[in-house]
Each structure stands twice: as structure tokens, then as C-alpha cells.
Coordinates of C-alpha atoms and ligand atoms in Angstrom, one line a residue:
X9 CA 27.4 19.1 -31.1
X10 CA 29.0 15.7 -32.1
X11 CA 26.5 12.8 -32.5
X12 CA 26.4 11.7 -28.8
X13 CA 27.2 15.1 -27.1
X14 CA 24.4 16.3 -24.6
X15 CA 22.8 19.7 -25.3
X16 CA 23.8 22.6 -23.0
X17 CA 20.3 22.3 -21.3
X18 CA 20.8 18.7 -20.6
X19 CA 24.2 19.5 -19.0
X20 CA 22.8 22.2 -17.0
X21 CA 19.9 20.1 -15.9
X22 CA 22.2 17.2 -15.0
X23 CA 24.5 19.6 -12.9
X24 CA 21.4 21.2 -11.2
X25 CA 20.1 17.8 -10.2
X26 CA 23.5 16.6 -8.9
X27 CA 23.9 19.7 -6.8
X28 CA 20.3 19.7 -5.7
X29 CA 19.3 22.9 -7.0
X30 CA 16.6 20.8 -8.8
X31 CA 15.5 18.3 -6.1
X32 CA 12.5 16.4 -4.9
X33 CA 11.7 13.2 -6.8
X34 CA 8.8 14.7 -8.9
X35 CA 10.6 17.8 -9.7
X36 CA 13.7 15.9 -10.8
X37 CA 11.5 13.7 -13.1
X38 CA 9.8 16.6 -14.9
X39 CA 13.2 18.4 -15.3
X40 CA 14.7 15.3 -16.8
X41 CA 11.8 14.8 -19.2
X42 CA 12.0 18.5 -20.3
X43 CA 15.7 18.2 -20.8
X44 CA 15.2 15.2 -23.2
X45 CA 12.7 17.4 -25.2
X46 CA 15.4 20.1 -25.3
X47 CA 18.1 17.4 -26.5
X48 CA 15.6 16.4 -29.2
X49 CA 15.3 19.9 -30.5
X50 CA 19.1 20.6 -30.4
X51 CA 19.8 17.3 -32.1
X52 CA 17.3 17.9 -34.9
X53 CA 19.4 21.1 -35.7
X54 CA 22.9 19.8 -35.2
X55 CA 25.0 18.8 -38.4
X56 CA 25.9 15.4 -37.0
X57 CA 22.3 14.4 -36.1
X58 CA 19.9 16.4 -38.2
X59 CA 19.6 14.1 -41.1
X60 CA 20.6 10.7 -39.5
X61 CA 17.9 9.1 -37.5
X62 CA 20.3 6.6 -35.9
X63 CA 22.7 9.3 -34.8
X64 CA 19.6 11.3 -33.5
X65 CA 18.5 8.2 -31.4
X66 CA 22.2 7.7 -30.1
X67 CA 22.3 11.4 -29.0
X68 CA 19.0 10.9 -27.0
X69 CA 20.4 7.7 -25.3
X70 CA 23.6 9.6 -24.5
X71 CA 21.6 12.5 -22.9
X72 CA 19.5 10.1 -20.9
X73 CA 22.6 8.5 -19.5
X74 CA 24.1 11.9 -18.5
X75 CA 20.9 12.7 -16.6
X76 CA 20.6 9.0 -15.3
X77 CA 24.1 9.3 -13.6
X78 CA 23.4 12.4 -11.4
X79 CA 21.7 10.8 -8.4
X80 CA 21.1 7.1 -7.8
X81 CA 18.1 6.7 -5.4
X82 CA 15.1 8.5 -6.8
X83 CA 13.7 6.1 -9.3
X84 CA 11.5 8.8 -10.8
X85 CA 14.4 9.9 -12.7
X86 CA 15.0 6.7 -14.7
X87 CA 11.2 6.2 -14.9
X88 CA 10.9 9.6 -16.6
X89 CA 13.7 8.7 -19.1
X90 CA 12.1 5.3 -19.8
X91 CA 8.7 7.0 -20.4
X92 CA 10.1 9.4 -22.9
X93 CA 12.7 7.0 -24.7
X94 CA 10.2 4.2 -25.1
X95 CA 7.8 6.6 -26.9
X96 CA 10.5 7.8 -29.3
X97 CA 9.5 6.6 -32.8
X98 CA 9.6 7.4 -36.5
X99 CA 11.9 6.9 -39.5
X100 CA 12.9 10.5 -39.9
X101 CA 14.6 13.0 -37.5
X102 CA 11.6 15.2 -37.6
X103 CA 9.2 12.5 -36.5
X104 CA 11.6 11.3 -33.9
X105 CA 11.9 14.8 -32.5
X106 CA 8.2 15.3 -32.4
X107 CA 7.6 12.0 -30.7
X108 CA 10.1 12.9 -28.0
X109 CA 8.6 16.5 -27.5
X110 CA 5.1 14.9 -27.2
X111 CA 6.2 12.2 -24.8
X112 CA 7.9 14.7 -22.7
X113 CA 4.9 17.0 -22.5
X114 CA 2.4 14.0 -21.8
X115 CA 4.7 12.8 -19.0
X116 CA 4.9 16.3 -17.3
X117 CA 1.0 16.5 -17.6
X118 CA 0.6 13.1 -16.2
X119 CA 2.8 14.0 -13.1
X120 CA 0.7 17.0 -12.4
X121 CA -2.5 15.2 -12.6
X122 CA -1.2 12.1 -10.6
X123 CA -0.2 14.5 -7.8
X124 CA -3.6 16.1 -7.8
X125 CA -5.3 12.7 -7.7
X126 CA -3.2 11.2 -5.0
X127 CA -3.7 14.5 -3.0
X128 CA -7.4 13.6 -2.9
X129 CA -6.8 10.2 -1.6
X130 CA -4.4 11.3 1.0
X131 CA -6.7 14.1 2.1
X132 CA -9.5 11.5 2.8
X133 CA -7.2 10.0 5.4
X134 CA -7.1 13.3 7.3
X135 CA -9.9 14.6 9.6
X136 CA -11.0 18.1 10.4
X137 CA -8.8 19.4 13.3
X138 CA -6.0 16.9 12.7
X139 CA -2.3 17.8 13.4
X140 CA 0.1 16.2 10.9
X141 CA 3.9 15.7 11.2
X142 CA 6.1 16.1 8.2
X143 CA 9.7 15.0 7.4
X144 CA 11.8 16.6 4.6
X145 CA 10.0 18.3 1.7
X146 CA 7.8 16.3 -0.5
X147 CA 5.4 17.8 -3.1
X148 CA 3.4 14.6 -3.0
X149 CA 3.0 14.8 0.7
X150 CA 2.0 18.6 0.6
X151 CA -0.5 17.7 -2.1
X152 CA -2.5 15.6 0.4
X153 CA -2.4 18.4 3.1
X154 CA -3.4 21.1 0.6
X155 CA -6.3 18.9 -0.7
X156 CA -7.5 18.5 2.9
X157 CA -7.4 22.1 3.5
X158 CA -9.3 22.7 0.3
X159 CA -11.9 20.3 1.5
X160 CA -12.4 22.8 4.3
X161 CA -10.6 20.8 6.9
X162 CA -8.6 22.6 9.5
X163 CA -5.2 21.2 9.7
X164 CA -2.1 22.0 11.8
X165 CA 1.5 20.8 11.3
X166 CA 4.6 19.8 13.2
X167 CA 7.4 20.2 10.7
X168 CA 10.8 18.5 11.3
X169 CA 13.7 20.6 10.0
X170 CA 15.4 17.5 8.4
X171 CA 19.1 17.7 8.7
X172 CA 21.5 18.1 7.1
X173 CA 19.9 20.2 4.3
X174 CA 17.0 21.4 6.3
X175 CA 14.4 20.9 3.6
X176 CA 11.7 21.1 6.3
X177 CA 12.1 24.7 6.1
X178 CA 10.7 24.5 2.6
X179 CA 7.8 22.6 3.8
X180 CA 7.2 24.9 6.7
X181 CA 6.9 27.9 4.3
X182 CA 4.6 26.0 1.8
X183 CA 2.3 25.0 4.7
X184 CA 2.3 28.6 6.2
X185 CA 1.3 30.0 2.7
X186 CA -1.7 27.5 2.6
X187 CA -2.8 29.0 5.9
X188 CA -1.7 25.9 8.0
X189 CA -0.4 26.8 11.4
X190 CA 3.1 25.4 11.7
X191 CA 5.3 24.5 14.5
X192 CA 9.0 23.9 13.4
X193 CA 11.1 21.4 15.3
X194 CA 14.5 19.9 15.4
X195 CA 14.7 16.3 14.2
X196 CA 15.5 14.9 17.6
X197 CA 12.3 16.5 19.2
X198 CA 10.1 14.4 16.9
X199 CA 9.1 11.7 19.5
X200 CA 8.2 14.2 22.1
X201 CA 5.7 15.8 19.7
X202 CA 4.4 12.6 18.4
X203 CA 1.8 12.5 21.2
X204 CA 0.3 15.8 19.8
X205 CA 0.1 14.5 16.3
X206 CA -2.8 12.6 14.5
X207 CA -0.8 11.5 11.3
X208 CA 2.7 11.4 9.9
X209 CA 2.8 12.2 6.3
X210 CA 5.9 11.7 4.3
X211 CA 6.9 11.4 0.7
X212 CA 9.2 8.8 -1.2
X213 CA 12.0 8.7 -3.5
X214 CA 11.6 5.0 -4.3
X215 CA 9.2 2.2 -3.3
X216 CA 10.6 -1.4 -3.5
X217 CA 8.5 -4.4 -4.6
X218 CA 8.4 -5.6 -1.0
X219 CA 6.7 -2.4 0.2
X220 CA 9.9 -0.9 1.6
X221 CA 9.8 3.0 1.5
X222 CA 13.0 4.7 0.5
X223 CA 12.8 8.3 1.6
X224 CA 14.9 11.1 3.2
X225 CA 17.2 9.9 5.9
X226 CA 15.4 9.8 9.3
X227 CA 12.1 8.4 7.9
X228 CA 12.6 4.9 9.3
X229 CA 13.3 6.2 12.8
X230 CA 10.2 8.4 12.6
X231 CA 8.1 5.5 11.4
X232 CA 9.4 3.3 14.2
X233 CA 8.7 6.0 16.8
X234 CA 5.2 6.8 15.3
X235 CA 4.3 3.0 15.6
X236 CA 5.3 2.9 19.1
X237 CA 3.2 6.0 19.8
X238 CA 0.3 4.6 17.9
X239 CA 0.4 7.5 15.3
X240 CA -0.5 6.3 11.7
X241 CA 2.1 7.1 9.2
X242 CA 1.4 7.3 5.4
X243 CA 3.8 7.9 2.4
X244 CA 2.5 9.8 -0.4
X245 CA 4.0 8.5 -3.7
X246 CA 2.8 8.7 -7.2
X247 CA 3.6 5.6 -9.2
X248 CA 6.7 7.1 -10.9
X249 CA 8.3 6.3 -7.5
X250 CA 7.7 2.5 -7.9
X251 CA 11.1 0.9 -8.5
X252 CA 10.8 -1.7 -11.2
X253 CA 14.1 -3.1 -10.9
X254 CA 13.2 -4.5 -7.3
X255 CA 10.8 -6.7 -9.1
X256 CA 13.8 -8.7 -10.1
X257 CA 15.6 -8.7 -6.9
X258 CA 17.7 -5.7 -7.3
X259 CA 18.1 -3.5 -4.2
X260 CA 17.8 0.4 -4.3
X261 CA 21.2 2.2 -4.1
X262 CA 21.3 4.8 -1.2
X263 CA 23.1 7.9 -2.2
X264 CA 26.0 8.9 0.0
X265 CA 26.5 12.7 -0.1
X266 CA 29.4 15.0 0.6
X267 CA 30.5 15.4 4.3
X268 CA 30.4 19.3 3.6
X269 CA 26.6 19.0 4.1
X270 CA 27.2 17.9 7.6
X271 CA 30.1 19.7 9.1
X272 CA 30.5 23.6 9.4
X273 CA 32.4 25.1 6.4
X274 CA 36.1 25.5 7.0
X275 CA 36.2 23.0 10.0
X276 CA 37.6 20.0 8.2
X277 CA 41.1 20.5 9.4
X278 CA 40.1 21.0 13.0
X279 CA 37.9 17.9 13.0
X280 CA 41.0 15.8 12.0
X281 CA 40.7 12.0 11.8
X282 CA 36.9 11.8 12.4
X283 CA 35.0 10.1 9.6
X284 CA 31.8 11.9 8.5
X285 CA 29.1 9.9 6.6
X286 CA 26.1 11.5 5.0
X287 CA 23.6 8.9 3.6
X288 CA 20.8 10.8 2.0
X289 CA 18.0 8.2 2.3
X290 CA 16.9 5.2 4.4
X291 CA 14.6 2.3 4.0
X292 CA 11.4 2.1 6.1
X293 CA 10.4 -1.7 6.3
X294 CA 6.7 -2.1 5.1
X295 CA 5.6 -3.2 8.7
X296 CA 6.2 0.3 9.9
X297 CA 4.2 2.0 7.1
X298 CA 0.4 2.1 7.3
X299 CA -0.4 3.1 3.7
X300 CA 1.1 4.0 0.5
X301 CA -1.2 6.7 -1.1
X302 CA -0.8 6.9 -5.0
X303 CA -3.0 8.3 -7.7
X304 CA -4.6 4.8 -8.0
X305 CA -5.7 4.8 -4.5
X306 CA -4.1 3.7 -1.1
X307 CA -2.3 0.5 -0.7
X308 CA -1.0 -1.5 2.3
X309 CA 2.7 -1.5 1.6
X310 CA 2.9 -5.3 1.2
X311 CA 0.4 -5.3 -1.7
X312 CA 2.1 -2.5 -3.7
X313 CA 3.8 -5.2 -5.7
X314 CA 0.5 -6.0 -7.6
X315 CA 0.3 -2.4 -8.8
X316 CA 4.0 -2.5 -9.8
X317 CA 3.5 -5.6 -11.9
X318 CA 0.4 -4.1 -13.6
X319 CA 2.4 -0.9 -14.5
X320 CA 5.9 -2.4 -15.3
X321 CA 5.4 -5.9 -16.3
X322 CA 8.0 -8.1 -14.8
X323 CA 11.0 -5.7 -14.8
X324 CA 12.6 -2.7 -16.0
X325 CA 13.8 -1.8 -19.7
X326 CA 16.9 0.3 -20.1
X327 CA 16.2 2.2 -23.4
X328 CA 19.3 4.5 -22.8
X329 CA 21.6 1.5 -23.2
X330 CA 23.6 1.2 -26.5
X331 CA 21.9 -1.5 -28.6
Ligands
LIG68 O1 8.5 14.0 -5.4 P1 8.3 14.7 -4.2 O2 7.1 14.2 -3.3 O3 8.2 16.2 -4.2 O4 9.6 14.4 -3.2 C1 9.9 13.1 -2.8 C2 11.1 13.1 -2.0 O5 12.3 13.8 -2.6 C3 13.2 14.3 -1.5 O6 14.5 13.9 -1.9 P2 15.6 15.1 -2.2 O7 15.3 16.3 -1.5 O8 15.5 15.2 -3.8 O9 16.8 14.4 -1.8 C4 12.6 13.9 -0.3 O10 13.1 12.7 0.2 C5 11.1 13.7 -0.6 O11 10.4 12.9 0.3

């Protein structure tokens, strides 16, 4: 390993995030924190960095940049890197390594606890006998439904399959395993089923300072339809989904993914000059979202900025940048 080369585990994690083998905002965040801990262990043993604290720090920043560049939209990824790198301290490589490993473990613990806590808050919004509609696969959203079931409430679900990657199937299986009766539908059937639904529950990849919810493509259309049908919609999002850069006017980049996720394999030539676009996410304006459920309670979207300021101050640090 040279002084800035990422460890094999960092490279593998970055590759798995980019190809979506590792996916879901919370899962991406914990994988990134764990990869930094691995980088610290590897750098503490490599010739170039084992006895040079500055070279060790540079290798940690480089690993964070490699992870950061994988997917642009879910802010949980840079927030995880921020959490760990801001706690990197010490004047020897051994102390630096320990601080990174401790911060990585604390971050992952915090994620698990946050999800449990927000699950309780979200569950309080659901009543015995409710039917929920879901979009994509969100562990935060599932935590709300699971907590409601554990409270003894009987919950049913209408699950949208969520083109193009059909992550709704993961949700359907997870709910089935919780004992929740599931009806799986294609995305375009959502409005038809909204009249049979009491709540829409979705996750988030990022939440902007104005309360805009950035989530899997199709969320905004679902939210508008839910409002039109009078069905409340909540987004379950632990606070690592709050996007601190939006406090200073930045917008959230929407990831554009490959056309191969949309068209049948081997059909590119036959399709000819048709452009295929595959945005992975969209933005639901705050006026179409009823509540953002976090581990600190539920918030009307327009007031999430107060929590964001409390947690992040006035903006976002970039501890992975070269000094
Ligand atoms: O953190 P949790 O709640 O698990 O997931 C949050 C969001 O992450 C997913 O994105 P992708 O599948 O990584 O593109 C979905 O958009 C989901 O709502």
C-alpha cells in the first residue's frame, strides 16, 4: 500500500456500493464506516503509513474520497465519513487507528439505535387494522411497520414493485416474514389501490433544508396521488439522511443510472435511436409530505431545518479534503 492507496476492503466496499450490491441509505452508511475502520487497520500495518501519522491521516482521507465518489444522492454516505473522520485524533498511528475504529463502531451502534427509536415514533402513527402502501425498500420505513406489529397492531401492506430495480420485492419478502399480509402491485396501479390504504410509508435518501424529500424515483408522484386521495404519507428517515450542504443553498444531485437497468438485455441495437434515461431519485416538495419521522420524533417537513441546524450547525465540513 502506498501512502494514499485505499485498502482492498475499501475498494471492494466502494465497488459494491456503486453496483448496488450494498444499497439502501442506512446500509451504505454503515458499510462506509466499517470500510474506514478497515482502512485504519490496513494503514497501521503498511510500510508507508505505519509510523507516520500524517501519511496515515492522508490515507484515511483518500479512502473516504474513494467511498464518497460511488453514489451522489444518499447523504448518509458523506455523513458517515464525516462522523468517523471528525473523530480521528491522536499523535501516534496507534492512537489514530484506535480513534477511527472506535468512531466507526459508535456510528454503527448509533444507526441501529436510531432506527429502533424512529420505528417507535412511526408505529405510533399507525393504528390497529391499518393498511400501508410502501415504495422501494427502506429499512427505516420497515422499522416503523415492524414496531407497529410488535405493539400488537394488525397491519396489512400494499407494496409497489418499484421499477426499474424492483426493490419492492425485498420489501414484500421482509413484510411477509414479519407476518404482514402483502399485496404486490406494479407501480402504475398505485392510485387505484390508494383508496384501500390508510397510510403511505416511504424512506429517504436525503432530506433538504426546505423539507424536500429525496427518495427513490416515483415517490413524488405517489405523494401527489396520496394527497389527492386524502391518504397521509410519512417518510421515515433517521437524521443521517439530513443533508447539511442544503443549509447553505446547495442542491442535492440526483443520480442518473445506466440505461441497462431499464431496457431488456441485448435489445440496445434493436431500440436504435431512442434515448433512455434512468434517474434513480426524485424530490417530493414538503407540501406533499405529512411528516418526517426521525429518532428525535416527528416533524412537519417545513420545520426539519431547525433539527438540521441543531445537529450540523450552519453547514457541512469536508474532512476528506486535502488540507
Ligand atoms: O436507509 P434505508 O431506509 O434502508 O433506505 C433509504 C432509501 O435508500 C434506497 O435507495 P437505493 O436502493 O440505495 O437506491 C431507497 O430509495 C430507500 O427509500
